[in-house]
Amino acid sequence: MKLLTLTALLLATPLTAQQVPVTSFTLSNGMEGIVIEDHRAPIVTHMVWYKVGAADEGPGESGVAHFLEHLMFTATDDIAEGEFSRIIEDLGGNDNAFTSYDYTGYFQTIAVEHLDLMMQLEADRMRDLILNEAAVDIEREVVLAERNQRTDSQPGSLFAEQRNAAQFLNHPYGVPVIGWRHEIEALNLDAALSFYQRYYAPNNAILVVAGDVDPIEVEEMAQRHYGPLTPSDNIPDRVRPQEPPQLSPRRLTLEDPRVSNPYVIRTYLAPERNPGDQERAAALTVLAELLGGNGLTSVLGRKLQIESQVAVSTDAFYSGTNLDPDTFGLVVIPAPGVTLAEAEDAMDAVIAEFLETGPDPEHLERIKTQIHAAEIYAMDDMAGLARRYGIGLTIGLSLDDIAAWPNILAEVSAEDVLAAAREVFNKNNSVTGWLMQEESE
């Protein structure tokens, strides 16, 4: 009875922007600001997002966006080398950064009384970073070590890198964010400075502040610290090479003796969320949850793990939070004694059946209730909300688009899901990969 009551409550509770106070402003130099209020604890998350990522790099300079992210923690005209993070740690806070294809972000979480200092520090390194050959040489080795650890020593990561390269023949999403090893080795001071001077400017940045703050005070702080920064007049438009039509399915196999769990994975080109046009992305989000969101109750899990027992694990994934079209994916890890070919055939049979019958109405309603509940609970996570708004704004969504997303998800119908499935499951837009142990001769 309690479960039914919760379900009815969630379905009857539309999410609105007013449930989380969000305020926006724009400084005279073009820097955007977003304030998300949460007065439950005297904590604040301060983030600066740059509308540039790995997909904006020039030919032959893969990894420079991520490389510069590392270098941003060196020295400025006011901060000695290596002191940035130490200052924050000494105040009881933490900081970090991240690079994706479409954005680069820097953040600190700290007691709210130190917000003014965080803005001062971040504004300082936005325009006054100091780099030298020694710092560049050190960080290049750090990045190479990171690639060794996270990519070159991991068969699954190498496999993903090769699959992306096969999926995107022309678009820069086919180049790894961390960069190809030989191009990382060639990154130098000139490349880092050129990228920094081209893209790191207030009119290419978004400030997101979430926590126990007053929006008026945040805007005043932002005007004091970020307002005097000179905007750039040569930030290039984000026009990227796009994929030509894919005329046939692509396949690849990676064999590695380190593989412990062979699997088959297929990705399809899929549309992204766009301003004022998020319905297809919402349907694909629901489709991914239907097919693989839960290993035991999802369509793939129920058919392949429980009924036929040809798989020990299944999954489906889709994000849509990209500037350009990305992928929708399916994964099957076969049970012992089941070949990858048999697992792939079984996966294809399930998809073919789903395209004929569409989603089960009761299963669809359960999934939509779970998604809706997750959206409500996510409003309790201020750092997560800050990240949601940062991602959305850097890929071109508006505040209204971001606020409307939960309700667009709630309005997805069975017909929408089936139409999205029929559109995305086009094998001519697919890459199928087998990751397997190296076969003995």
Tab-separated table of N, CA and C in Angstrom, residues 30 75 93 133 145 151-152 224 227 256 259 262 284 293 296 331 338 353 367 389 399 412 421 436:
chain	number	residue	atom	x	y	z
A	30	GLY	N	30.365	39.428	-20.666
A	30	GLY	CA	29.791	38.257	-21.316
A	30	GLY	C	29.760	37.008	-20.482
A	75	ALA	N	50.950	27.902	-11.575
A	75	ALA	CA	51.089	29.234	-10.961
A	75	ALA	C	50.340	30.306	-11.746
A	93	GLY	N	38.272	22.708	2.417
A	93	GLY	CA	37.519	22.429	1.206
A	93	GLY	C	38.211	21.422	0.317
A	133	GLU	N	58.439	25.988	-19.271
A	133	GLU	CA	58.807	24.695	-19.856
A	133	GLU	C	58.879	23.589	-18.811
A	145	ALA	N	51.376	9.175	-17.737
A	145	ALA	CA	51.193	8.149	-16.706
A	145	ALA	C	49.711	7.846	-16.504
A	151	THR	N	44.103	3.780	-19.603
A	151	THR	CA	43.790	3.338	-20.960
A	151	THR	C	44.680	2.185	-21.408
A	152	ASP	N	45.971	2.419	-21.490
A	152	ASP	CA	46.860	1.432	-22.092
A	152	ASP	C	46.936	0.126	-21.306
A	224	ARG	N	32.705	41.786	-8.848
A	224	ARG	CA	33.952	42.273	-8.271
A	224	ARG	C	35.166	41.495	-8.780
A	227	GLY	N	34.125	40.426	-13.151
A	227	GLY	CA	33.727	41.559	-13.980
A	227	GLY	C	34.865	42.313	-14.641
A	256	ASP	N	42.770	-9.817	-26.168
A	256	ASP	CA	43.781	-9.440	-25.184
A	256	ASP	C	43.799	-10.519	-24.103
A	259	VAL	N	41.787	-10.043	-20.711
A	259	VAL	CA	40.328	-9.982	-20.647
A	259	VAL	C	39.801	-11.131	-19.787
A	262	PRO	N	34.702	-11.621	-21.459
A	262	PRO	CA	34.420	-11.210	-22.844
A	262	PRO	C	32.998	-10.658	-22.951
A	284	LEU	N	14.667	8.298	-25.970
A	284	LEU	CA	15.836	7.420	-25.953
A	284	LEU	C	16.324	7.167	-24.527
A	293	GLY	N	18.169	-0.859	-17.931
A	293	GLY	CA	18.368	-0.109	-16.700
A	293	GLY	C	18.540	-0.958	-15.466
A	296	LEU	N	17.753	-7.319	-13.783
A	296	LEU	CA	16.782	-8.380	-13.579
A	296	LEU	C	15.407	-8.063	-14.152
A	331	VAL	N	24.959	-3.781	-24.374
A	331	VAL	CA	26.061	-4.631	-23.938
A	331	VAL	C	25.513	-5.953	-23.431
A	338	VAL	N	28.677	-19.869	-23.508
A	338	VAL	CA	27.960	-19.181	-24.583
A	338	VAL	C	28.958	-18.339	-25.357
A	353	GLU	N	12.211	-8.417	-31.446
A	353	GLU	CA	10.910	-8.621	-30.805
A	353	GLU	C	10.377	-7.301	-30.229
A	367	ILE	N	9.067	2.216	-15.112
A	367	ILE	CA	10.320	2.889	-15.458
A	367	ILE	C	10.151	4.401	-15.362
A	389	TYR	N	23.225	21.813	-14.482
A	389	TYR	CA	23.066	23.107	-15.134
A	389	TYR	C	24.316	23.479	-15.928
A	399	LEU	N	18.066	27.687	-19.664
A	399	LEU	CA	17.568	27.368	-18.328
A	399	LEU	C	16.186	26.727	-18.403
A	412	VAL	N	6.796	11.040	-21.925
A	412	VAL	CA	7.141	10.068	-22.973
A	412	VAL	C	6.101	8.953	-23.007
A	421	ALA	N	13.076	3.848	-30.919
A	421	ALA	CA	13.783	2.585	-31.118
A	421	ALA	C	13.911	2.266	-32.606
A	436	MET	N	37.483	-9.974	-26.360
A	436	MET	CA	37.631	-11.379	-26.013
A	436	MET	C	39.067	-11.692	-25.621
